Amino acid sequence: MRPVVLAALQMACSPDRNQNLDRTERLIRDAAREGANIVLPQELFEFPYFCQNEAPDLLLRAEPAEGHPAIARVQALASELGVVIPVSFYERAGQARFNSIAIIDADGANLGVYRKSHIPQGSGYQEKYYFSPGDTGFRVFDTSFGRIGVAICWDQWFPETARAMALMGAEMLFFPTAIGSELLDPDWDSAAHWQRVMQGHAGANLMPLVAANRIGTEPGRSGTQLTFYGSSFIADATGAKLAEADRTSETVLTARFDLDEIAALRAGWGVFRDRRPELYGPLMTLDGRAPAT
């Protein structure tokens, strides 16, 4: 047996960075008291979601990973509690800026950084203004509690993201998120669709998946505002939801798994045995045509 308890956090963010860090720490401590070994905070939890509008002053929020205050604080907390914590942050690297996540192991070590690969651009989600496309490629990390794959928000809509991490040996998938209402169509609610896509990743790859979203209504510039719909969840290796938050409440979700039991299920099911990579050439193109040989 290789038991592991996974946790997702869900909270509202205020304009006060220190308050958000304090709130995140409190929820991580709550999760650890519930036995969690790996705890996932939401995307960009230090501030309200700042990508609603293009604002040059907000570009200054990007900071290097080395010495980043949120990472340093979580490193101390992870070491104290003996838990693994992926930390979403706005990264500056040279002249580039990335939507990044640092994977902090249970001893406080930073195992490395993943930079968000797929960058959205739409009304209320102006991320191409703030972030370059990630240059790390998909990554997996060997933590104290198993090998994890971590990607960020818009990445979760692409099945290639989850499959790539699974092929690289991930045993669990994690997606920190900031998603809610759409400025151009306030009646459009993607919450159920959002969940089902990721449940499909869990089921198709036969491994648990944790998704952490934020809640609350946050004002942007020029009178805009987004309402984030929470609905964070943890799915099992068949895609079934084992734990789910509502749309408005600060929440800590936990679920327990046996990684050895899941590995046996994954091997026995045969989906990785029966793959045909030589047929997947269209996936390597934008227009779906098989690449020239």
PDB file of C-alpha atoms in Angstrom:
ATOM      1  CA  MET A   1       0.000   0.000   0.000  1.00  0.00           C
ATOM      2  CA  ARG A   2       1.028   3.589  -0.690  1.00  0.00           C
ATOM      3  CA  PRO A   3      -1.648   5.707   0.953  1.00  0.00           C
ATOM      4  CA  VAL A   4      -1.877   9.417   0.166  1.00  0.00           C
ATOM      5  CA  VAL A   5      -4.366  12.140   1.106  1.00  0.00           C
ATOM      6  CA  LEU A   6      -4.881  14.909  -1.449  1.00  0.00           C
ATOM      7  CA  ALA A   7      -6.401  18.311  -0.714  1.00  0.00           C
ATOM      8  CA  ALA A   8      -7.810  21.235  -2.691  1.00  0.00           C
ATOM      9  CA  LEU A   9      -8.261  24.728  -1.265  1.00  0.00           C
ATOM     10  CA  GLN A  10     -10.918  27.231  -2.343  1.00  0.00           C
ATOM     11  CA  MET A  11     -11.095  30.837  -1.151  1.00  0.00           C
ATOM     12  CA  ALA A  12     -11.830  34.428  -2.080  1.00  0.00           C
ATOM     13  CA  CYS A  13      -8.958  36.852  -2.634  1.00  0.00           C
ATOM     14  CA  SER A  14      -8.791  40.398  -1.291  1.00  0.00           C
ATOM     15  CA  PRO A  15      -6.627  43.284  -2.569  1.00  0.00           C
ATOM     16  CA  ASP A  16      -4.338  42.738   0.468  1.00  0.00           C
ATOM     17  CA  ARG A  17      -1.520  40.344  -0.464  1.00  0.00           C
ATOM     18  CA  ASN A  18      -0.572  39.564   3.127  1.00  0.00           C
ATOM     19  CA  GLN A  19      -4.177  38.792   3.990  1.00  0.00           C
ATOM     20  CA  ASN A  20      -4.356  36.353   1.082  1.00  0.00           C
ATOM     21  CA  LEU A  21      -1.129  34.678   2.161  1.00  0.00           C
ATOM     22  CA  ASP A  22      -2.418  34.438   5.732  1.00  0.00           C
ATOM     23  CA  ARG A  23      -5.687  32.920   4.546  1.00  0.00           C
ATOM     24  CA  THR A  24      -3.887  30.417   2.347  1.00  0.00           C
ATOM     25  CA  GLU A  25      -1.632  29.396   5.228  1.00  0.00           C
ATOM     26  CA  ARG A  26      -4.630  28.904   7.511  1.00  0.00           C
ATOM     27  CA  LEU A  27      -6.328  26.651   4.968  1.00  0.00           C
ATOM     28  CA  ILE A  28      -3.129  24.659   4.389  1.00  0.00           C
ATOM     29  CA  ARG A  29      -2.901  24.104   8.132  1.00  0.00           C
ATOM     30  CA  ASP A  30      -6.538  22.996   8.180  1.00  0.00           C
ATOM     31  CA  ALA A  31      -5.821  20.520   5.386  1.00  0.00           C
ATOM     32  CA  ALA A  32      -2.761  19.169   7.198  1.00  0.00           C
ATOM     33  CA  ARG A  33      -4.868  18.640  10.328  1.00  0.00           C
ATOM     34  CA  GLU A  34      -7.234  16.571   8.171  1.00  0.00           C
ATOM     35  CA  GLY A  35      -4.291  14.382   7.194  1.00  0.00           C
ATOM     36  CA  ALA A  36      -3.472  15.871   3.797  1.00  0.00           C
ATOM     37  CA  ASN A  37      -0.094  15.027   2.282  1.00  0.00           C
ATOM     38  CA  ILE A  38      -0.351  17.157  -0.890  1.00  0.00           C
ATOM     39  CA  VAL A  39      -2.275  20.445  -0.717  1.00  0.00           C
ATOM     40  CA  LEU A  40      -3.241  22.472  -3.807  1.00  0.00           C
ATOM     41  CA  PRO A  41      -3.998  26.207  -3.477  1.00  0.00           C
ATOM     42  CA  GLN A  42      -5.721  27.970  -6.374  1.00  0.00           C
ATOM     43  CA  GLU A  43      -4.097  29.858  -9.233  1.00  0.00           C
ATOM     44  CA  LEU A  44      -2.445  33.237  -8.469  1.00  0.00           C
ATOM     45  CA  PHE A  45      -3.788  33.328  -4.917  1.00  0.00           C
ATOM     46  CA  GLU A  46      -1.651  36.276  -3.749  1.00  0.00           C
ATOM     47  CA  PHE A  47      -3.908  38.855  -5.417  1.00  0.00           C
ATOM     48  CA  PRO A  48      -7.304  39.215  -7.043  1.00  0.00           C
ATOM     49  CA  TYR A  49      -7.221  37.903 -10.609  1.00  0.00           C
ATOM     50  CA  PHE A  50      -5.483  40.840 -12.293  1.00  0.00           C
ATOM     51  CA  CYS A  51      -5.875  39.734 -15.933  1.00  0.00           C
ATOM     52  CA  GLN A  52      -9.391  41.137 -16.438  1.00  0.00           C
ATOM     53  CA  ASN A  53      -7.964  44.193 -18.208  1.00  0.00           C
ATOM     54  CA  GLU A  54      -4.668  45.305 -19.711  1.00  0.00           C
ATOM     55  CA  ALA A  55      -2.963  47.495 -17.099  1.00  0.00           C
ATOM     56  CA  PRO A  56       0.764  48.302 -17.432  1.00  0.00           C
ATOM     57  CA  ASP A  57       1.237  48.871 -13.702  1.00  0.00           C
ATOM     58  CA  LEU A  58       0.154  45.310 -12.952  1.00  0.00           C
ATOM     59  CA  LEU A  59       3.052  43.960 -14.996  1.00  0.00           C
ATOM     60  CA  LEU A  60       5.211  45.070 -12.080  1.00  0.00           C
ATOM     61  CA  ARG A  61       3.723  42.352  -9.884  1.00  0.00           C
ATOM     62  CA  ALA A  62       5.919  39.745 -11.543  1.00  0.00           C
ATOM     63  CA  GLU A  63       8.850  38.667  -9.356  1.00  0.00           C
ATOM     64  CA  PRO A  64      11.707  36.163  -9.768  1.00  0.00           C
ATOM     65  CA  ALA A  65      11.215  32.673  -8.357  1.00  0.00           C
ATOM     66  CA  GLU A  66      14.400  33.028  -6.331  1.00  0.00           C
ATOM     67  CA  GLY A  67      13.476  34.851  -3.135  1.00  0.00           C
ATOM     68  CA  HIS A  68       9.792  35.107  -4.044  1.00  0.00           C
ATOM     69  CA  PRO A  69       7.905  35.912  -0.796  1.00  0.00           C
ATOM     70  CA  ALA A  70       5.035  33.466  -1.386  1.00  0.00           C
ATOM     71  CA  ILE A  71       7.388  30.628  -2.275  1.00  0.00           C
ATOM     72  CA  ALA A  72       9.617  31.310   0.722  1.00  0.00           C
ATOM     73  CA  ARG A  73       6.648  31.402   3.074  1.00  0.00           C
ATOM     74  CA  VAL A  74       5.225  28.152   1.715  1.00  0.00           C
ATOM     75  CA  GLN A  75       8.626  26.466   1.897  1.00  0.00           C
ATOM     76  CA  ALA A  76       8.768  27.129   5.622  1.00  0.00           C
ATOM     77  CA  LEU A  77       5.184  25.938   6.048  1.00  0.00           C
ATOM     78  CA  ALA A  78       5.708  22.763   4.010  1.00  0.00           C
ATOM     79  CA  SER A  79       8.762  21.888   6.066  1.00  0.00           C
ATOM     80  CA  GLU A  80       6.927  22.511   9.333  1.00  0.00           C
ATOM     81  CA  LEU A  81       3.858  20.466   8.375  1.00  0.00           C
ATOM     82  CA  GLY A  82       5.544  17.795   6.240  1.00  0.00           C
ATOM     83  CA  VAL A  83       3.257  18.394   3.241  1.00  0.00           C
ATOM     84  CA  VAL A  84       3.791  18.994  -0.483  1.00  0.00           C
ATOM     85  CA  ILE A  85       2.421  22.318  -1.794  1.00  0.00           C
ATOM     86  CA  PRO A  86       2.391  23.551  -5.418  1.00  0.00           C
ATOM     87  CA  VAL A  87       2.667  27.368  -5.292  1.00  0.00           C
ATOM     88  CA  SER A  88       1.179  29.406  -8.152  1.00  0.00           C
ATOM     89  CA  PHE A  89       2.938  32.746  -8.729  1.00  0.00           C
ATOM     90  CA  TYR A  90       3.543  35.499 -11.290  1.00  0.00           C
ATOM     91  CA  GLU A  91       7.147  34.976 -12.379  1.00  0.00           C
ATOM     92  CA  ARG A  92       9.625  37.415 -13.903  1.00  0.00           C
ATOM     93  CA  ALA A  93      12.622  35.805 -15.570  1.00  0.00           C
ATOM     94  CA  GLY A  94      14.902  38.270 -17.326  1.00  0.00           C
ATOM     95  CA  GLN A  95      12.594  40.333 -19.531  1.00  0.00           C
ATOM     96  CA  ALA A  96       9.940  37.600 -19.708  1.00  0.00           C
ATOM     97  CA  ARG A  97       6.913  37.047 -17.504  1.00  0.00           C
ATOM     98  CA  PHE A  98       5.224  33.707 -16.893  1.00  0.00           C
ATOM     99  CA  ASN A  99       2.244  32.224 -15.081  1.00  0.00           C
ATOM    100  CA  SER A 100       4.232  29.695 -13.084  1.00  0.00           C
ATOM    101  CA  ILE A 101       4.029  27.155 -10.301  1.00  0.00           C
ATOM    102  CA  ALA A 102       6.793  26.039  -7.939  1.00  0.00           C
ATOM    103  CA  ILE A 103       6.535  22.551  -6.464  1.00  0.00           C
ATOM    104  CA  ILE A 104       7.491  22.604  -2.789  1.00  0.00           C
ATOM    105  CA  ASP A 105       8.294  19.206  -1.282  1.00  0.00           C
ATOM    106  CA  ALA A 106       7.477  18.093   2.253  1.00  0.00           C
ATOM    107  CA  ASP A 107      10.942  19.148   3.493  1.00  0.00           C
ATOM    108  CA  GLY A 108      10.571  22.645   2.053  1.00  0.00           C
ATOM    109  CA  ALA A 109      12.760  22.023  -0.999  1.00  0.00           C
ATOM    110  CA  ASN A 110      11.744  23.651  -4.266  1.00  0.00           C
ATOM    111  CA  LEU A 111      11.647  20.756  -6.757  1.00  0.00           C
ATOM    112  CA  GLY A 112      11.349  23.062  -9.742  1.00  0.00           C
ATOM    113  CA  VAL A 113       9.028  25.348 -11.693  1.00  0.00           C
ATOM    114  CA  TYR A 114       6.453  24.665 -14.385  1.00  0.00           C
ATOM    115  CA  ARG A 115       5.390  27.571 -16.635  1.00  0.00           C
ATOM    116  CA  LYS A 116       1.856  27.595 -18.028  1.00  0.00           C
ATOM    117  CA  SER A 117       1.914  26.324 -21.606  1.00  0.00           C
ATOM    118  CA  HIS A 118      -1.469  27.431 -22.969  1.00  0.00           C
ATOM    119  CA  ILE A 119      -2.198  31.135 -22.517  1.00  0.00           C
ATOM    120  CA  PRO A 120      -5.817  32.258 -23.034  1.00  0.00           C
ATOM    121  CA  GLN A 121      -6.978  35.556 -24.452  1.00  0.00           C
ATOM    122  CA  GLY A 122     -10.591  36.617 -24.132  1.00  0.00           C
ATOM    123  CA  SER A 123     -12.872  39.178 -22.567  1.00  0.00           C
ATOM    124  CA  GLY A 124     -12.038  39.237 -18.859  1.00  0.00           C
ATOM    125  CA  TYR A 125      -9.119  36.839 -19.301  1.00  0.00           C
ATOM    126  CA  GLN A 126      -6.418  38.977 -20.946  1.00  0.00           C
ATOM    127  CA  GLU A 127      -3.558  36.634 -20.122  1.00  0.00           C
ATOM    128  CA  LYS A 128      -1.520  37.069 -23.299  1.00  0.00           C
ATOM    129  CA  TYR A 129      -0.860  40.635 -22.182  1.00  0.00           C
ATOM    130  CA  TYR A 130       0.705  39.464 -18.918  1.00  0.00           C
ATOM    131  CA  PHE A 131       2.296  36.080 -19.693  1.00  0.00           C
ATOM    132  CA  SER A 132       4.544  34.571 -22.333  1.00  0.00           C
ATOM    133  CA  PRO A 133       3.801  30.957 -23.268  1.00  0.00           C
ATOM    134  CA  GLY A 134       5.665  28.662 -20.921  1.00  0.00           C
ATOM    135  CA  ASP A 135       9.024  27.310 -22.079  1.00  0.00           C
ATOM    136  CA  THR A 136       9.459  24.441 -19.611  1.00  0.00           C
ATOM    137  CA  GLY A 137       7.332  21.900 -21.424  1.00  0.00           C
ATOM    138  CA  PHE A 138       5.108  19.661 -19.350  1.00  0.00           C
ATOM    139  CA  ARG A 139       6.817  18.396 -16.220  1.00  0.00           C
ATOM    140  CA  VAL A 140       6.359  15.814 -13.497  1.00  0.00           C
ATOM    141  CA  PHE A 141       7.882  15.968 -10.038  1.00  0.00           C
ATOM    142  CA  ASP A 142       8.996  13.221  -7.666  1.00  0.00           C
ATOM    143  CA  THR A 143       7.668  14.330  -4.292  1.00  0.00           C
ATOM    144  CA  SER A 144       7.750  12.695  -0.875  1.00  0.00           C
ATOM    145  CA  PHE A 145       4.273  11.271  -1.580  1.00  0.00           C
ATOM    146  CA  GLY A 146       4.523  10.193  -5.225  1.00  0.00           C
ATOM    147  CA  ARG A 147       5.110  11.557  -8.695  1.00  0.00           C
ATOM    148  CA  ILE A 148       2.799  14.429  -9.561  1.00  0.00           C
ATOM    149  CA  GLY A 149       1.932  16.292 -12.728  1.00  0.00           C
ATOM    150  CA  VAL A 150       0.890  19.930 -12.289  1.00  0.00           C
ATOM    151  CA  ALA A 151      -0.484  22.273 -14.949  1.00  0.00           C
ATOM    152  CA  ILE A 152      -2.382  25.557 -14.731  1.00  0.00           C
ATOM    153  CA  CYS A 153      -5.967  26.579 -15.540  1.00  0.00           C
ATOM    154  CA  TRP A 154      -6.300  26.911 -19.360  1.00  0.00           C
ATOM    155  CA  ASP A 155      -3.910  23.955 -19.693  1.00  0.00           C
ATOM    156  CA  GLN A 156      -6.697  21.803 -18.265  1.00  0.00           C
ATOM    157  CA  TRP A 157      -8.860  22.140 -21.391  1.00  0.00           C
ATOM    158  CA  PHE A 158      -6.279  20.289 -23.492  1.00  0.00           C
ATOM    159  CA  PRO A 159      -6.264  16.489 -23.155  1.00  0.00           C
ATOM    160  CA  GLU A 160      -2.691  16.468 -24.427  1.00  0.00           C
ATOM    161  CA  THR A 161      -1.600  18.159 -21.180  1.00  0.00           C
ATOM    162  CA  ALA A 162      -2.859  15.380 -18.926  1.00  0.00           C
ATOM    163  CA  ARG A 163      -1.794  12.588 -21.283  1.00  0.00           C
ATOM    164  CA  ALA A 164       1.725  13.978 -21.626  1.00  0.00           C
ATOM    165  CA  MET A 165       2.154  14.135 -17.859  1.00  0.00           C
ATOM    166  CA  ALA A 166       0.739  10.618 -17.501  1.00  0.00           C
ATOM    167  CA  LEU A 167       3.182   9.301 -20.118  1.00  0.00           C
ATOM    168  CA  MET A 168       5.999  10.972 -18.184  1.00  0.00           C
ATOM    169  CA  GLY A 169       5.047   8.908 -15.147  1.00  0.00           C
ATOM    170  CA  ALA A 170       2.661  11.123 -13.187  1.00  0.00           C
ATOM    171  CA  GLU A 171       0.546   9.249 -10.635  1.00  0.00           C
ATOM    172  CA  MET A 172      -1.667  12.205  -9.718  1.00  0.00           C
ATOM    173  CA  LEU A 173      -2.753  15.331 -11.628  1.00  0.00           C
ATOM    174  CA  PHE A 174      -3.201  18.834 -10.174  1.00  0.00           C
ATOM    175  CA  PHE A 175      -4.774  21.917 -11.783  1.00  0.00           C
ATOM    176  CA  PRO A 176      -4.879  25.270  -9.922  1.00  0.00           C
ATOM    177  CA  THR A 177      -7.452  27.512 -11.577  1.00  0.00           C
ATOM    178  CA  ALA A 178      -9.090  30.939 -11.798  1.00  0.00           C
ATOM    179  CA  ILE A 179     -12.326  30.652 -13.780  1.00  0.00           C
ATOM    180  CA  GLY A 180     -15.786  32.119 -13.515  1.00  0.00           C
ATOM    181  CA  SER A 181     -18.178  34.371 -15.355  1.00  0.00           C
ATOM    182  CA  GLU A 182     -17.736  35.620 -18.917  1.00  0.00           C
ATOM    183  CA  LEU A 183     -17.902  39.383 -19.504  1.00  0.00           C
ATOM    184  CA  LEU A 184     -19.421  39.013 -22.990  1.00  0.00           C
ATOM    185  CA  ASP A 185     -22.145  36.603 -21.850  1.00  0.00           C
ATOM    186  CA  PRO A 186     -22.999  36.778 -18.130  1.00  0.00           C
ATOM    187  CA  ASP A 187     -25.516  33.932 -18.548  1.00  0.00           C
ATOM    188  CA  TRP A 188     -22.899  31.499 -19.826  1.00  0.00           C
ATOM    189  CA  ASP A 189     -21.923  29.106 -17.025  1.00  0.00           C
ATOM    190  CA  SER A 190     -19.060  26.724 -17.823  1.00  0.00           C
ATOM    191  CA  ALA A 191     -18.720  25.155 -14.359  1.00  0.00           C
ATOM    192  CA  ALA A 192     -20.151  21.741 -15.213  1.00  0.00           C
ATOM    193  CA  HIS A 193     -18.268  21.612 -18.524  1.00  0.00           C
ATOM    194  CA  TRP A 194     -15.063  22.581 -16.712  1.00  0.00           C
ATOM    195  CA  GLN A 195     -15.481  19.717 -14.265  1.00  0.00           C
ATOM    196  CA  ARG A 196     -16.398  17.135 -16.892  1.00  0.00           C
ATOM    197  CA  VAL A 197     -13.337  17.874 -19.037  1.00  0.00           C
ATOM    198  CA  MET A 198     -11.014  17.227 -16.106  1.00  0.00           C
ATOM    199  CA  GLN A 199     -12.989  14.215 -14.929  1.00  0.00           C
ATOM    200  CA  GLY A 200     -12.287  12.862 -18.406  1.00  0.00           C
ATOM    201  CA  HIS A 201      -8.545  13.426 -17.879  1.00  0.00           C
ATOM    202  CA  ALA A 202      -8.692  11.430 -14.644  1.00  0.00           C
ATOM    203  CA  GLY A 203     -10.678   8.599 -16.213  1.00  0.00           C
ATOM    204  CA  ALA A 204      -8.703   8.454 -19.466  1.00  0.00           C
ATOM    205  CA  ASN A 205      -5.381   8.325 -17.615  1.00  0.00           C
ATOM    206  CA  LEU A 206      -6.621   6.295 -14.621  1.00  0.00           C
ATOM    207  CA  MET A 207      -5.265   8.571 -11.912  1.00  0.00           C
ATOM    208  CA  PRO A 208      -6.656  10.967  -9.300  1.00  0.00           C
ATOM    209  CA  LEU A 209      -7.084  14.616 -10.223  1.00  0.00           C
ATOM    210  CA  VAL A 210      -7.337  17.699  -7.985  1.00  0.00           C
ATOM    211  CA  ALA A 211      -8.748  21.025  -9.222  1.00  0.00           C
ATOM    212  CA  ALA A 212      -8.692  24.157  -7.040  1.00  0.00           C
ATOM    213  CA  ASN A 213     -10.644  27.260  -8.113  1.00  0.00           C
ATOM    214  CA  ARG A 214     -11.330  30.587  -6.417  1.00  0.00           C
ATOM    215  CA  ILE A 215     -14.625  32.125  -5.312  1.00  0.00           C
ATOM    216  CA  GLY A 216     -16.027  35.629  -4.952  1.00  0.00           C
ATOM    217  CA  THR A 217     -16.714  38.633  -7.173  1.00  0.00           C
ATOM    218  CA  GLU A 218     -13.628  40.665  -8.060  1.00  0.00           C
ATOM    219  CA  PRO A 219     -13.685  44.103  -9.711  1.00  0.00           C
ATOM    220  CA  GLY A 220     -11.371  44.850 -12.602  1.00  0.00           C
ATOM    221  CA  ARG A 221     -10.551  48.152 -14.279  1.00  0.00           C
ATOM    222  CA  SER A 222     -13.075  50.177 -16.333  1.00  0.00           C
ATOM    223  CA  GLY A 223     -16.046  48.878 -14.384  1.00  0.00           C
ATOM    224  CA  THR A 224     -15.599  45.190 -15.200  1.00  0.00           C
ATOM    225  CA  GLN A 225     -15.989  42.388 -12.696  1.00  0.00           C
ATOM    226  CA  LEU A 226     -15.751  38.594 -12.662  1.00  0.00           C
ATOM    227  CA  THR A 227     -17.557  36.195 -10.352  1.00  0.00           C
ATOM    228  CA  PHE A 228     -15.570  33.013  -9.808  1.00  0.00           C
ATOM    229  CA  TYR A 229     -17.659  29.883  -9.425  1.00  0.00           C
ATOM    230  CA  GLY A 230     -15.579  27.715  -7.121  1.00  0.00           C
ATOM    231  CA  SER A 231     -16.786  24.131  -7.634  1.00  0.00           C
ATOM    232  CA  SER A 232     -13.313  22.796  -6.787  1.00  0.00           C
ATOM    233  CA  PHE A 233     -13.202  19.019  -6.713  1.00  0.00           C
ATOM    234  CA  ILE A 234     -11.160  15.839  -6.360  1.00  0.00           C
ATOM    235  CA  ALA A 235     -11.793  12.985  -8.803  1.00  0.00           C
ATOM    236  CA  ASP A 236     -10.746   9.356  -8.506  1.00  0.00           C
ATOM    237  CA  ALA A 237      -8.993   7.261 -11.142  1.00  0.00           C
ATOM    238  CA  THR A 238     -12.278   6.576 -12.941  1.00  0.00           C
ATOM    239  CA  GLY A 239     -13.217  10.275 -13.093  1.00  0.00           C
ATOM    240  CA  ALA A 240     -15.848  10.114 -10.349  1.00  0.00           C
ATOM    241  CA  LYS A 241     -15.985  13.118  -8.022  1.00  0.00           C
ATOM    242  CA  LEU A 242     -15.122  12.072  -4.468  1.00  0.00           C
ATOM    243  CA  ALA A 243     -15.194  15.572  -2.962  1.00  0.00           C
ATOM    244  CA  GLU A 244     -16.686  18.796  -4.308  1.00  0.00           C
ATOM    245  CA  ALA A 245     -16.988  22.362  -3.037  1.00  0.00           C
ATOM    246  CA  ASP A 246     -19.940  24.635  -3.666  1.00  0.00           C
ATOM    247  CA  ARG A 247     -19.762  27.862  -5.652  1.00  0.00           C
ATOM    248  CA  THR A 248     -19.417  30.377  -2.821  1.00  0.00           C
ATOM    249  CA  SER A 249     -17.859  28.860   0.313  1.00  0.00           C
ATOM    250  CA  GLU A 250     -14.283  28.867   1.532  1.00  0.00           C
ATOM    251  CA  THR A 251     -13.481  25.164   1.550  1.00  0.00           C
ATOM    252  CA  VAL A 252     -10.860  22.517   2.234  1.00  0.00           C
ATOM    253  CA  LEU A 253     -11.481  19.275   0.336  1.00  0.00           C
ATOM    254  CA  THR A 254      -9.648  16.019   1.039  1.00  0.00           C
ATOM    255  CA  ALA A 255      -9.708  12.510  -0.402  1.00  0.00           C
ATOM    256  CA  ARG A 256      -7.641   9.414   0.375  1.00  0.00           C
ATOM    257  CA  PHE A 257      -6.100   7.095  -2.235  1.00  0.00           C
ATOM    258  CA  ASP A 258      -3.845   4.043  -2.417  1.00  0.00           C
ATOM    259  CA  LEU A 259      -1.361   4.676  -5.218  1.00  0.00           C
ATOM    260  CA  ASP A 260      -0.380   1.006  -5.475  1.00  0.00           C
ATOM    261  CA  GLU A 261      -4.013  -0.003  -5.931  1.00  0.00           C
ATOM    262  CA  ILE A 262      -4.465   2.659  -8.604  1.00  0.00           C
ATOM    263  CA  ALA A 263      -1.238   1.619 -10.376  1.00  0.00           C
ATOM    264  CA  ALA A 264      -2.543  -1.950 -10.587  1.00  0.00           C
ATOM    265  CA  LEU A 265      -5.852  -0.703 -12.008  1.00  0.00           C
ATOM    266  CA  ARG A 266      -4.033   1.469 -14.572  1.00  0.00           C
ATOM    267  CA  ALA A 267      -1.790  -1.383 -15.687  1.00  0.00           C
ATOM    268  CA  GLY A 268      -4.635  -3.873 -15.890  1.00  0.00           C
ATOM    269  CA  TRP A 269      -6.918  -1.590 -17.894  1.00  0.00           C
ATOM    270  CA  GLY A 270      -4.461  -1.548 -20.801  1.00  0.00           C
ATOM    271  CA  VAL A 271      -4.965   1.939 -22.210  1.00  0.00           C
ATOM    272  CA  PHE A 272      -1.247   2.673 -22.142  1.00  0.00           C
ATOM    273  CA  ARG A 273      -0.371  -0.779 -23.470  1.00  0.00           C
ATOM    274  CA  ASP A 274      -2.674  -0.325 -26.455  1.00  0.00           C
ATOM    275  CA  ARG A 275      -1.655   3.175 -27.502  1.00  0.00           C
ATOM    276  CA  ARG A 276      -0.671   3.686 -31.186  1.00  0.00           C
ATOM    277  CA  PRO A 277       1.698   6.671 -31.226  1.00  0.00           C
ATOM    278  CA  GLU A 278       2.487   6.142 -34.905  1.00  0.00           C
ATOM    279  CA  LEU A 279      -1.127   7.083 -35.708  1.00  0.00           C
ATOM    280  CA  TYR A 280      -1.149  10.304 -33.736  1.00  0.00           C
ATOM    281  CA  GLY A 281       0.713  12.489 -36.216  1.00  0.00           C
ATOM    282  CA  PRO A 282      -2.206  14.929 -36.649  1.00  0.00           C
ATOM    283  CA  LEU A 283      -1.783  15.883 -33.003  1.00  0.00           C
ATOM    284  CA  MET A 284       1.581  17.372 -33.926  1.00  0.00           C
ATOM    285  CA  THR A 285      -0.008  19.914 -36.294  1.00  0.00           C
ATOM    286  CA  LEU A 286      -2.375  22.849 -35.880  1.00  0.00           C
ATOM    287  CA  ASP A 287      -4.617  21.952 -38.795  1.00  0.00           C
ATOM    288  CA  GLY A 288      -4.939  18.216 -38.145  1.00  0.00           C
ATOM    289  CA  ARG A 289      -3.080  17.074 -41.223  1.00  0.00           C
ATOM    290  CA  ALA A 290      -0.543  14.329 -40.651  1.00  0.00           C
ATOM    291  CA  PRO A 291       2.992  15.740 -40.869  1.00  0.00           C
ATOM    292  CA  ALA A 292       5.002  14.948 -43.976  1.00  0.00           C
ATOM    293  CA  THR A 293       7.296  11.957 -43.762  1.00  0.00           C
TER     294      THR A 293
END
